[in-house]
Short mmCIF file of C-alpha atoms and ligand atoms in Angstrom, two decimals:
data_model
loop_
_atom_site.label_atom_id
_atom_site.label_comp_id
_atom_site.label_asym_id
_atom_site.label_seq_id
_atom_site.Cartn_x
_atom_site.Cartn_y
_atom_site.Cartn_z
CA MET A 245 0.00 0.00 0.00
CA SER A 246 1.30 3.44 -0.81
CA ALA A 247 1.53 6.40 1.53
CA TRP A 248 -1.13 8.67 0.07
CA GLU A 249 -0.54 12.39 0.10
CA ALA A 250 -3.31 14.95 -0.28
CA VAL A 251 -2.98 18.11 -2.38
CA ILE A 252 -5.26 21.01 -1.53
CA GLY A 253 -5.88 24.43 -3.06
CA LEU A 254 -8.44 26.93 -1.75
CA GLU A 255 -10.69 29.47 -3.42
CA ILE A 256 -11.80 32.07 -0.90
CA HIS A 257 -14.55 34.60 -1.48
CA SER A 258 -14.40 37.59 0.79
CA GLN A 259 -17.01 40.33 1.00
CA LEU A 260 -15.53 43.80 0.97
CA LYS A 261 -16.69 46.19 3.70
CA THR A 262 -18.09 48.97 1.55
CA LYS A 263 -21.15 51.10 2.20
CA THR A 264 -22.68 50.37 -1.21
CA LYS A 265 -22.55 47.67 -3.85
CA ILE A 266 -19.86 47.09 -6.45
CA PHE A 267 -21.70 48.60 -9.44
CA ALA A 268 -24.70 50.30 -7.81
CA THR A 269 -25.55 52.79 -5.07
CA ASP A 270 -27.73 50.34 -3.08
CA PRO A 271 -26.58 50.10 0.53
CA TYR A 272 -26.02 46.62 1.92
CA GLN A 273 -26.22 45.27 5.44
CA TYR A 274 -26.54 41.67 6.53
CA GLY A 275 -29.87 40.58 7.96
CA GLU A 276 -32.13 43.28 6.52
CA LEU A 277 -35.65 42.51 5.27
CA ALA A 278 -35.52 40.62 1.95
CA ASN A 279 -35.39 42.68 -1.26
CA THR A 280 -35.18 46.05 0.48
CA GLN A 281 -31.62 46.64 -0.72
CA ALA A 282 -32.05 45.95 -4.41
CA GLY A 283 -32.43 48.90 -6.77
CA PRO A 284 -32.71 48.97 -10.58
CA VAL A 285 -29.08 47.99 -11.28
CA THR A 286 -29.25 45.05 -8.87
CA LEU A 287 -32.57 43.96 -10.38
CA ALA A 288 -31.09 44.29 -13.89
CA LEU A 289 -33.95 46.42 -15.16
CA PRO A 290 -33.68 47.31 -18.86
CA GLY A 291 -31.33 50.16 -19.66
CA VAL A 292 -29.31 50.23 -16.44
CA LEU A 293 -25.51 50.45 -16.55
CA PRO A 294 -22.89 49.39 -14.00
CA VAL A 295 -20.45 51.95 -12.54
CA LEU A 296 -17.47 50.72 -10.54
CA ASN A 297 -17.49 51.77 -6.88
CA GLN A 298 -14.04 53.36 -6.26
CA GLU A 299 -13.98 52.12 -2.68
CA VAL A 300 -14.15 48.53 -3.99
CA LEU A 301 -10.99 49.06 -6.00
CA ASP A 302 -9.18 50.68 -3.06
CA LEU A 303 -10.07 47.85 -0.68
CA ALA A 304 -9.27 45.19 -3.26
CA ILE A 305 -5.83 46.71 -3.85
CA LEU A 306 -5.24 46.88 -0.10
CA ALA A 307 -6.11 43.19 0.21
CA GLY A 308 -3.81 42.37 -2.71
CA LEU A 309 -0.90 44.24 -1.15
CA ALA A 310 -1.51 42.66 2.27
CA LEU A 311 -1.22 39.25 0.57
CA ASN A 312 2.01 40.32 -1.17
CA CYS A 313 0.53 40.29 -4.67
CA LYS A 314 1.60 42.24 -7.73
CA ILE A 315 -1.10 44.72 -8.68
CA ALA A 316 -1.83 44.83 -12.41
CA GLU A 317 -1.50 48.13 -14.27
CA ILE A 318 -4.32 47.23 -16.66
CA THR A 319 -7.30 45.20 -15.61
CA LYS A 320 -10.83 44.54 -16.88
CA PHE A 321 -14.14 42.95 -16.04
CA ASP A 322 -15.75 40.03 -17.89
CA ARG A 323 -19.18 38.47 -18.04
CA LYS A 324 -19.51 34.94 -16.69
CA HIS A 325 -22.77 33.42 -17.86
CA TYR A 326 -24.94 31.00 -16.00
CA PHE A 327 -28.64 30.77 -15.52
CA TYR A 328 -29.92 30.68 -11.97
CA PRO A 329 -32.77 32.55 -10.25
CA ASP A 330 -30.41 34.34 -7.83
CA LEU A 331 -28.69 36.10 -10.73
CA PRO A 332 -31.10 38.53 -12.46
CA LYS A 333 -28.81 39.41 -15.38
CA ALA A 334 -28.10 35.72 -16.10
CA TYR A 335 -24.43 36.64 -16.01
CA GLN A 336 -22.10 37.61 -13.22
CA ILE A 337 -19.66 40.47 -13.68
CA SER A 338 -16.32 38.97 -12.72
CA GLN A 339 -12.73 39.03 -13.97
CA TYR A 340 -11.44 36.28 -16.23
CA ASP A 341 -8.05 36.62 -17.91
CA MET A 342 -6.85 39.94 -16.50
CA PRO A 343 -7.30 39.78 -12.73
CA TYR A 344 -6.24 42.88 -10.81
CA ALA A 345 -3.75 41.01 -8.58
CA VAL A 346 -1.43 38.00 -9.09
CA ASP A 347 1.53 36.13 -7.59
CA GLY A 348 1.16 36.65 -3.87
CA ARG A 349 2.36 34.72 -0.86
CA VAL A 350 1.15 34.16 2.68
CA GLU A 351 3.31 32.81 5.47
CA TYR A 352 1.56 31.09 8.33
CA ALA A 353 2.50 29.07 11.39
CA ILE A 354 0.87 26.02 12.94
CA PRO A 355 0.94 26.35 16.73
CA LYS A 356 2.92 23.63 18.53
CA THR A 357 4.83 22.57 15.40
CA GLN A 358 8.05 24.09 14.24
CA GLY A 359 8.69 26.33 11.32
CA GLU A 360 6.76 28.65 9.06
CA HIS A 361 4.68 27.46 6.11
CA LEU A 362 4.09 29.21 2.82
CA VAL A 363 1.09 29.30 0.48
CA ARG A 364 1.42 31.03 -2.86
CA ILE A 365 -1.52 33.10 -4.06
CA HIS A 366 -2.23 32.41 -7.72
CA ARG A 367 -4.55 35.35 -8.32
CA ILE A 368 -7.21 37.62 -6.85
CA HIS A 369 -10.10 39.05 -8.81
CA MET A 370 -13.08 41.29 -8.10
CA GLU A 371 -16.63 40.17 -8.76
CA GLU A 372 -20.22 40.69 -7.68
CA ASP A 373 -22.08 38.39 -5.32
CA ALA A 374 -25.36 36.68 -6.26
CA GLY A 375 -28.63 36.77 -4.32
CA LYS A 376 -29.90 34.10 -1.96
CA LEU A 377 -32.57 31.46 -2.51
CA LEU A 378 -34.79 30.29 0.32
CA HIS A 379 -36.66 27.01 -0.12
CA SER A 380 -39.80 26.11 1.75
CA HIS A 381 -40.77 22.45 1.79
CA HIS A 382 -44.45 22.61 2.60
CA PRO A 383 -46.14 19.22 1.90
CA ASP A 384 -48.81 20.79 -0.34
CA MET A 385 -46.62 23.19 -2.22
CA GLN A 386 -42.88 23.56 -2.55
CA VAL A 387 -41.90 27.16 -3.10
CA SER A 388 -38.62 28.97 -3.46
CA TYR A 389 -38.09 32.62 -2.64
CA VAL A 390 -35.33 34.85 -3.87
CA ASP A 391 -33.74 37.60 -1.80
CA LEU A 392 -31.65 39.92 -3.96
CA ASN A 393 -30.21 42.05 -1.15
CA ARG A 394 -26.86 40.32 -1.46
CA ALA A 395 -26.79 40.50 -5.26
CA GLY A 396 -24.12 42.96 -6.37
CA VAL A 397 -22.24 42.99 -3.07
CA PRO A 398 -18.50 43.33 -3.79
CA LEU A 399 -16.35 40.24 -3.44
CA ILE A 400 -12.75 39.39 -3.99
CA GLU A 401 -11.98 35.80 -4.93
CA ILE A 402 -8.56 34.66 -3.74
CA VAL A 403 -7.20 31.56 -5.51
CA THR A 404 -4.26 29.76 -3.94
CA GLU A 405 -1.75 27.49 -5.64
CA PRO A 406 -2.21 23.82 -4.62
CA ASP A 407 0.39 24.21 -1.84
CA LEU A 408 -1.50 22.72 1.10
CA ARG A 409 -1.06 19.07 2.11
CA THR A 410 -3.30 18.48 5.13
CA SER A 411 -6.60 19.74 6.51
CA THR A 412 -4.69 21.18 9.47
CA GLU A 413 -2.56 23.26 7.12
CA ALA A 414 -5.71 24.44 5.35
CA TYR A 415 -7.26 25.40 8.69
CA TYR A 416 -4.33 27.50 9.90
CA PHE A 417 -3.70 29.06 6.51
CA LEU A 418 -7.34 30.13 6.33
CA ALA A 419 -7.21 31.50 9.88
CA THR A 420 -4.11 33.51 8.97
CA LEU A 421 -5.66 34.80 5.76
CA ARG A 422 -8.82 35.87 7.58
CA ASN A 423 -6.73 37.56 10.24
CA ILE A 424 -4.76 39.55 7.65
CA LEU A 425 -7.92 40.66 5.83
CA ARG A 426 -9.49 41.73 9.12
CA TYR A 427 -6.34 43.60 10.19
CA VAL A 428 -6.47 45.75 7.09
CA SER A 429 -10.24 46.17 7.55
CA VAL A 430 -11.23 45.02 4.08
CA THR A 431 -13.74 42.48 5.44
CA ASP A 432 -15.32 41.48 8.73
CA GLY A 433 -14.45 37.86 7.86
CA ASN A 434 -17.58 36.39 9.42
CA MET A 435 -17.94 32.87 7.98
CA GLU A 436 -21.34 32.20 9.55
CA GLU A 437 -22.82 35.31 7.90
CA GLY A 438 -21.18 34.44 4.61
CA SER A 439 -18.74 37.35 4.42
CA LEU A 440 -15.92 34.81 4.12
CA ARG A 441 -16.61 31.66 2.09
CA CYS A 442 -14.21 28.93 1.19
CA ASP A 443 -14.22 26.25 -1.51
CA ALA A 444 -11.61 23.54 -1.22
CA ASN A 445 -10.04 21.63 -4.13
CA VAL A 446 -8.78 18.25 -3.02
CA SER A 447 -6.88 15.46 -4.74
CA VAL A 448 -4.67 12.61 -3.57
CA ARG A 449 -1.55 11.05 -5.04
CA PRO A 450 0.57 8.00 -4.15
CA GLY A 451 3.47 10.06 -2.82
CA PRO A 452 5.09 13.52 -2.81
CA ASP A 453 6.91 12.90 -6.10
CA ALA A 454 3.90 11.61 -8.05
CA PRO A 455 2.01 13.94 -10.41
CA PHE A 456 -1.12 15.60 -9.02
CA GLY A 457 -4.28 13.49 -9.01
CA THR A 458 -7.73 14.48 -10.29
CA ARG A 459 -9.31 17.12 -8.08
CA VAL A 460 -12.74 17.47 -6.55
CA GLU A 461 -14.04 20.91 -5.56
CA ILE A 462 -15.97 21.08 -2.27
CA LYS A 463 -18.47 23.92 -1.85
CA ASN A 464 -20.63 25.11 1.03
CA LEU A 465 -17.94 25.31 3.69
CA ASN A 466 -19.26 27.91 6.09
CA SER A 467 -17.15 27.40 9.16
CA PHE A 468 -13.54 26.59 9.97
CA ARG A 469 -14.64 23.26 11.35
CA ALA A 470 -16.47 22.46 8.11
CA VAL A 471 -13.35 23.21 6.07
CA GLN A 472 -11.30 20.78 8.11
CA ALA A 473 -13.94 18.04 8.35
CA ALA A 474 -14.89 18.18 4.66
CA ILE A 475 -11.28 17.97 3.51
CA ASP A 476 -10.61 15.01 5.80
CA TYR A 477 -13.75 13.25 4.57
CA GLU A 478 -12.91 13.87 0.92
CA ILE A 479 -9.31 12.65 1.29
CA GLU A 480 -10.52 9.39 2.83
CA ARG A 481 -13.21 8.96 0.19
CA GLN A 482 -10.75 9.41 -2.67
CA ILE A 483 -8.25 7.01 -1.13
CA ASP A 484 -11.03 4.41 -0.79
CA VAL A 485 -12.03 4.88 -4.44
CA LEU A 486 -8.45 4.53 -5.67
CA GLU A 487 -7.60 1.57 -3.46
CA SER A 488 -10.63 -0.34 -4.66
CA GLY A 489 -9.47 0.14 -8.26
CA GLY A 490 -11.77 3.04 -9.15
CA GLN A 491 -11.07 6.50 -10.53
CA VAL A 492 -11.72 9.92 -9.05
CA ILE A 493 -13.98 11.92 -11.35
CA GLN A 494 -13.38 15.65 -11.63
CA SER A 495 -16.47 17.14 -10.04
CA THR A 496 -18.02 19.66 -7.70
CA VAL A 497 -19.48 18.37 -4.46
CA LEU A 498 -21.42 19.97 -1.61
CA TRP A 499 -20.50 19.49 2.02
CA ASP A 500 -23.46 18.32 4.11
CA ALA A 501 -22.52 19.53 7.61
CA ASP A 502 -25.28 17.52 9.34
CA ALA A 503 -24.59 14.17 7.68
CA ARG A 504 -20.85 14.99 7.55
CA VAL A 505 -20.47 13.74 3.97
CA THR A 506 -19.81 15.32 0.58
CA ARG A 507 -22.53 14.93 -2.08
CA LEU A 508 -22.10 15.16 -5.84
CA MET A 509 -23.45 18.41 -7.29
CA ARG A 510 -22.19 18.29 -10.87
CA THR A 511 -19.31 16.87 -12.84
CA LYS A 512 -16.92 19.71 -13.42
CA GLU A 513 -17.88 22.31 -15.98
CA ASP A 514 -15.16 23.87 -18.11
CA ALA A 515 -14.50 27.56 -18.51
CA GLU A 516 -16.11 27.37 -22.00
CA ASP A 517 -19.44 26.55 -20.37
CA TYR A 518 -19.51 30.05 -18.91
CA ARG A 519 -19.04 31.79 -22.26
CA TYR A 520 -16.80 34.43 -20.75
CA PHE A 521 -16.39 37.63 -22.72
CA PRO A 522 -15.25 41.17 -21.85
CA GLU A 523 -17.91 43.30 -20.13
CA PRO A 524 -18.80 45.90 -22.75
CA ASP A 525 -20.30 48.32 -20.21
CA LEU A 526 -17.05 48.60 -18.23
CA PRO A 527 -13.99 49.28 -20.37
CA PRO A 528 -10.54 48.02 -19.28
CA PHE A 529 -8.87 50.48 -16.95
CA TYR A 530 -5.50 51.62 -15.69
CA ILE A 531 -4.41 51.39 -12.06
CA ALA A 532 -1.80 54.11 -11.54
CA PRO A 533 1.31 52.91 -9.65
CA ALA A 534 1.08 56.13 -7.62
CA LYS A 535 -2.35 55.06 -6.38
CA VAL A 536 -0.99 51.64 -5.40
CA LYS A 537 1.92 53.28 -3.61
CA LYS A 538 -0.40 55.55 -1.68
CA ILE A 539 -2.48 52.59 -0.53
CA ALA A 540 0.69 50.68 0.40
CA ASN A 541 1.80 53.61 2.54
CA SER A 542 -1.53 53.67 4.35
CA MET A 543 -1.39 49.97 5.20
CA PRO A 544 -1.78 49.29 8.92
CA GLU A 545 0.63 47.01 10.74
CA LEU A 546 0.09 43.35 9.73
CA PRO A 547 -0.11 40.50 12.26
CA ASP A 548 3.38 39.21 11.51
CA ALA A 549 5.00 42.62 12.00
CA LYS A 550 2.97 43.22 15.14
CA ARG A 551 4.06 39.87 16.57
CA LYS A 552 7.73 40.75 16.04
CA ARG A 553 7.22 44.24 17.50
CA TYR A 554 5.63 42.79 20.65
CA GLU A 555 8.71 40.65 21.18
CA ALA A 556 11.09 43.58 20.67
CA GLU A 557 9.21 46.53 22.15
CA TYR A 558 7.40 44.81 25.03
CA GLN A 559 10.01 42.09 25.59
CA LEU A 560 7.34 39.42 25.44
CA PRO A 561 8.14 35.72 24.88
CA PRO A 562 7.32 34.52 21.31
CA TYR A 563 4.36 32.47 22.57
CA ASP A 564 2.75 35.51 24.23
CA ALA A 565 3.32 37.65 21.14
CA ALA A 566 1.72 35.00 18.92
CA VAL A 567 -1.38 34.61 21.11
CA LEU A 568 -1.90 38.37 21.48
CA THR A 569 -1.67 39.08 17.75
CA GLN A 570 -3.78 36.18 16.52
CA GLU A 571 -6.81 38.50 16.34
CA LYS A 572 -6.89 42.23 15.79
CA GLU A 573 -9.31 42.71 18.71
CA ILE A 574 -7.01 40.88 21.12
CA ALA A 575 -4.04 43.02 20.10
CA GLU A 576 -6.06 46.22 20.50
CA TYR A 577 -7.36 45.11 23.90
CA PHE A 578 -3.85 44.23 25.06
CA GLU A 579 -2.32 47.52 23.91
CA ALA A 580 -5.09 49.54 25.54
CA THR A 581 -4.47 47.66 28.81
CA VAL A 582 -0.73 48.35 28.68
CA LYS A 583 -1.48 52.04 28.14
CA VAL A 584 -3.45 52.12 31.40
CA CYS A 585 -1.13 50.10 33.64
CA GLY A 586 2.26 50.35 31.93
CA ASP A 587 3.12 46.70 32.54
CA PRO A 588 3.29 44.63 29.30
CA LYS A 589 4.14 41.25 30.83
CA LYS A 590 1.44 41.41 33.50
CA SER A 591 -1.05 42.64 30.88
CA SER A 592 -0.08 39.75 28.60
CA ASN A 593 -0.57 37.19 31.37
CA TRP A 594 -3.96 38.56 32.33
CA VAL A 595 -5.20 38.82 28.75
CA LYS A 596 -4.12 35.38 27.58
CA ASP A 597 -4.72 33.40 30.80
CA GLU A 598 -7.78 35.09 32.28
CA VAL A 599 -9.58 37.32 29.79
CA LEU A 600 -9.47 34.94 26.80
CA GLY A 601 -10.53 32.07 29.09
CA VAL A 602 -13.70 33.89 30.14
CA ILE A 603 -14.42 35.10 26.60
CA ASN A 604 -14.21 31.57 25.22
CA LYS A 605 -16.25 30.06 28.04
CA GLN A 606 -19.01 32.65 27.71
CA ASP A 607 -18.72 32.64 23.92
CA ILE A 608 -18.81 36.43 23.61
CA ALA A 609 -16.83 38.95 21.57
CA LEU A 610 -13.91 40.63 23.29
CA THR A 611 -15.32 44.01 22.29
CA ASP A 612 -18.49 43.17 24.27
CA PHE A 613 -16.61 42.09 27.41
CA VAL A 614 -17.55 44.27 30.41
CA CYS A 615 -14.04 43.99 31.81
CA THR A 616 -12.73 46.73 29.54
CA PRO A 617 -9.00 47.49 29.13
CA ALA A 618 -9.55 50.44 31.50
CA ARG A 619 -10.83 48.11 34.23
CA LEU A 620 -8.20 45.43 33.66
CA GLY A 621 -5.46 48.08 33.57
CA ARG A 622 -6.65 49.50 36.90
CA LEU A 623 -6.66 46.01 38.41
CA ILE A 624 -3.08 45.39 37.29
CA GLN A 625 -2.04 48.78 38.70
CA LEU A 626 -3.35 47.78 42.12
CA ILE A 627 -1.46 44.47 42.01
CA ALA A 628 1.77 46.28 41.11
CA SER A 629 1.32 48.83 43.88
CA GLY A 630 0.80 46.04 46.40
CA ASP A 631 -2.78 47.03 47.22
CA LEU A 632 -4.08 43.68 45.99
CA THR A 633 -2.55 40.23 46.21
CA SER A 634 -2.87 38.17 43.05
CA LYS A 635 -5.39 35.97 44.80
CA MET A 636 -7.58 38.95 45.66
CA ALA A 637 -7.12 40.32 42.16
CA LYS A 638 -8.63 37.14 40.71
CA GLN A 639 -11.67 37.54 42.94
CA VAL A 640 -12.04 41.20 41.97
CA PHE A 641 -11.73 40.20 38.30
CA GLU A 642 -14.58 37.73 38.73
CA HIS A 643 -16.72 40.48 40.24
CA ILE A 644 -15.94 42.80 37.33
CA TYR A 645 -17.45 40.50 34.74
CA THR A 646 -20.26 39.05 36.83
CA ASP A 647 -21.40 42.33 38.45
CA ASP A 648 -20.28 44.76 35.69
CA MET A 649 -18.70 47.14 38.23
CA ASP A 650 -15.54 49.24 38.38
CA VAL A 651 -12.51 47.92 40.24
CA ASP A 652 -12.48 50.53 43.02
CA ALA A 653 -16.20 50.16 43.65
CA ILE A 654 -15.80 46.38 44.02
CA ILE A 655 -12.89 46.77 46.43
CA GLN A 656 -14.88 49.18 48.54
CA LYS A 657 -18.02 47.08 48.54
CA HIS A 658 -16.32 43.79 49.44
CA GLY A 659 -13.51 45.16 51.57
CA TYR A 660 -10.67 43.71 49.48
CA LYS A 661 -7.56 45.19 50.96
CA GLN A 662 -4.12 43.92 51.48
CA MET A 663 -3.30 43.52 55.15
CA ASP A 664 -1.19 46.14 56.87
CA ASN A 665 2.40 44.92 56.66
CA ALA A 666 2.95 45.94 60.29
CA GLU A 667 0.79 43.05 61.46
CA LEU A 668 2.87 40.44 59.65
CA PRO A 669 6.07 40.07 61.77
CA ALA A 670 4.12 38.87 64.80
CA LEU A 671 2.37 36.18 62.74
CA VAL A 672 5.64 35.07 61.18
CA ASN A 673 7.46 34.87 64.52
CA LYS A 674 4.70 32.80 66.07
CA LEU A 675 4.42 30.33 63.20
CA MET A 676 8.17 29.79 62.75
CA ALA A 677 8.61 29.16 66.47
CA ALA A 678 5.78 26.62 66.42
CA HIS A 679 7.40 24.46 63.70
CA PRO A 680 11.09 23.94 64.54
CA ASP A 681 11.13 20.67 62.54
CA ASN A 682 10.27 22.52 59.31
CA VAL A 683 12.76 25.28 60.11
CA THR A 684 15.45 22.60 60.43
CA LYS A 685 14.47 21.20 57.04
CA ILE A 686 14.90 24.59 55.36
CA LYS A 687 18.27 25.07 57.00
CA GLY A 688 19.22 21.61 55.78
CA GLY A 689 18.74 22.91 52.26
CA ASN A 690 15.11 22.03 51.54
CA GLU A 691 14.03 25.48 50.38
CA ARG A 692 10.64 24.22 49.27
CA VAL A 693 9.44 23.90 52.86
CA LYS A 694 9.27 27.70 52.91
CA GLY A 695 6.06 27.27 50.94
CA PHE A 696 4.52 25.64 54.00
CA PHE A 697 4.98 28.85 56.03
CA VAL A 698 3.74 31.11 53.23
CA GLY A 699 0.70 28.89 52.76
CA GLN A 700 -0.17 28.81 56.46
CA ILE A 701 -0.03 32.57 56.80
CA MET A 702 -2.02 33.16 53.62
CA LYS A 703 -4.64 30.80 54.99
CA ALA A 704 -4.73 32.57 58.34
CA THR A 705 -5.07 35.98 56.66
CA ARG A 706 -7.57 34.87 54.01
CA GLY A 707 -5.06 35.67 51.29
CA GLN A 708 -4.66 39.29 52.34
CA ALA A 709 -0.99 39.21 53.29
CA ASN A 710 1.48 40.85 50.91
CA PRO A 711 3.42 37.90 49.49
CA GLY A 712 6.61 39.91 48.86
CA GLU A 713 6.75 41.20 52.39
CA LEU A 714 5.87 37.78 53.77
CA ASN A 715 8.74 36.07 51.96
CA ARG A 716 11.11 38.80 53.07
CA LEU A 717 10.09 38.35 56.72
CA ILE A 718 10.49 34.58 56.58
CA ASP A 719 14.00 34.94 55.13
CA GLU A 720 14.83 37.54 57.73
CA TRP A 721 13.61 35.26 60.52
CA LEU A 722 15.69 32.36 59.22
CA GLN A 723 18.80 34.51 58.96
CA LYS A 724 18.41 35.86 62.46
CA SER A 725 17.90 32.42 63.93
CA THR A 726 21.10 31.15 62.32
CA SER A 727 23.36 33.92 63.54
P1 ADP B 288 -9.75 26.48 -12.83
O1 ADP B 288 -9.56 25.21 -13.54
O2 ADP B 288 -10.96 26.53 -11.95
O3 ADP B 288 -9.62 27.69 -13.69
P2 ADP B 288 -7.28 25.80 -11.48
O4 ADP B 288 -7.37 24.45 -12.05
O5 ADP B 288 -6.05 26.57 -11.80
O6 ADP B 288 -8.54 26.67 -11.81
O7 ADP B 288 -7.34 25.72 -9.91
C1 ADP B 288 -8.43 26.02 -9.13
C2 ADP B 288 -8.08 25.66 -7.73
O8 ADP B 288 -7.81 24.29 -7.62
C3 ADP B 288 -6.84 26.35 -7.19
O9 ADP B 288 -7.05 26.72 -5.84
C4 ADP B 288 -5.77 25.29 -7.29
O10 ADP B 288 -4.81 25.47 -6.28
C5 ADP B 288 -6.54 24.04 -7.05
N1 ADP B 288 -5.99 22.86 -7.74
C6 ADP B 288 -5.56 22.75 -9.00
N2 ADP B 288 -5.15 21.51 -9.26
C7 ADP B 288 -5.33 20.78 -8.13
C8 ADP B 288 -5.10 19.42 -7.77
N3 ADP B 288 -4.64 18.52 -8.64
N4 ADP B 288 -5.42 19.04 -6.51
C9 ADP B 288 -5.92 19.92 -5.64
N5 ADP B 288 -6.14 21.21 -5.91
C10 ADP B 288 -5.86 21.64 -7.15
MG1 MG B 289 -14.47 30.61 -9.15
#
């Protein structure tokens, strides 16, 4: 039996965050009442003409640059014909042989494994989205409805080279790509709402030196989990077909997320089936290098650069820097916290160990979290100043997000206060004198027994003793008793 290797290439559609559509002035927002955002151009009424939205071009170029593509000087739109009720014109305005961006590259890392991976971007083109069909399966009458709100919404389609080899690689590449596009604010990247959609092309071959096998394109992948599960399913299916002497047929399949299987949709159509030809209503156009340069200069810091800056500027370990920059919101939250408290390492620990834990458990967005950077920053300030022990700080933190209150108000209400240091020496003296056996152990070199004394006093003071002062007093006591 051979060691099968999978080959995977992705086609990613990403909605651009513009106010209006790609060729029309209709506004678009997700979730509005059906057909309330579809004017004459979207409906393809007779006599209407498309006009390119300049913001679409700017955002598309920004995305292209963020993915390290070359931006074309001349580009054009083409008509791609197919007949379907969600497409009023019976053709989609897309780009065929002169896409606006080519030859990009994206580096990504897989946590817990070594090294960086690379995916080459074959091309990116602009196109318009189609509407949405809604099917109702009433026993007496089956009806389909069409909602054209989404028709004409600007998309970029990003086509990768077949550089991926496992579903895990596909997962982390897609996460990185989404992150980059969100960093530069060209899309909100929400897969559930369809603003980021991924099709996966999958084939298998007998080994890394064999020629590529026949590919199957999987559609309808609307979550990261679906991308990974569908690819894994399809790899297994193709291996089964080949090992039982069959052949993989080039085709398009749909992922059924409930049944967790792929289902045949059509055997692959060729480009000729679409009867592509240049869009006569939108002549080819020139993208001035000066325009591209201006957009490049306005590009915000990308995740990779931010990660390296966190290591250098904040002296954070690589793991911390990677976690904090994995999402734009996390990085913004972290930096706002540092601004308040001035302590990058403590901020990093609190954000990655506490804040993200609560966010994930409660399944809420970081931007909706009631423990704002201002509140977390204040909390960290009070730990640094010695007003709160870390144990108390954790309790205060819990109050912040359960009671939605400010740090100082919580401390006042519940009486969280670090004990007066003046009361500590008496407690230390008494405890040390009561346990000569443990004192002997420490003197014999077993430093860990010190933890026993710290623990006992913390228990007696309900965690309100200052740990720094406590350790200092214990050391002092030990030194005195030796001399
Ligand atoms: P099309 O035929 O649709 O114009 P391509 O054949 O160039 O486009 O590729 C479409 C997508 O399929 C790309 O993402 C590419 O990486 C991927 N792809 C091409 N060949 C294979 C293959 N043998 N196995 C897996 N993916 C492939
Ligand atoms: Mg396509």
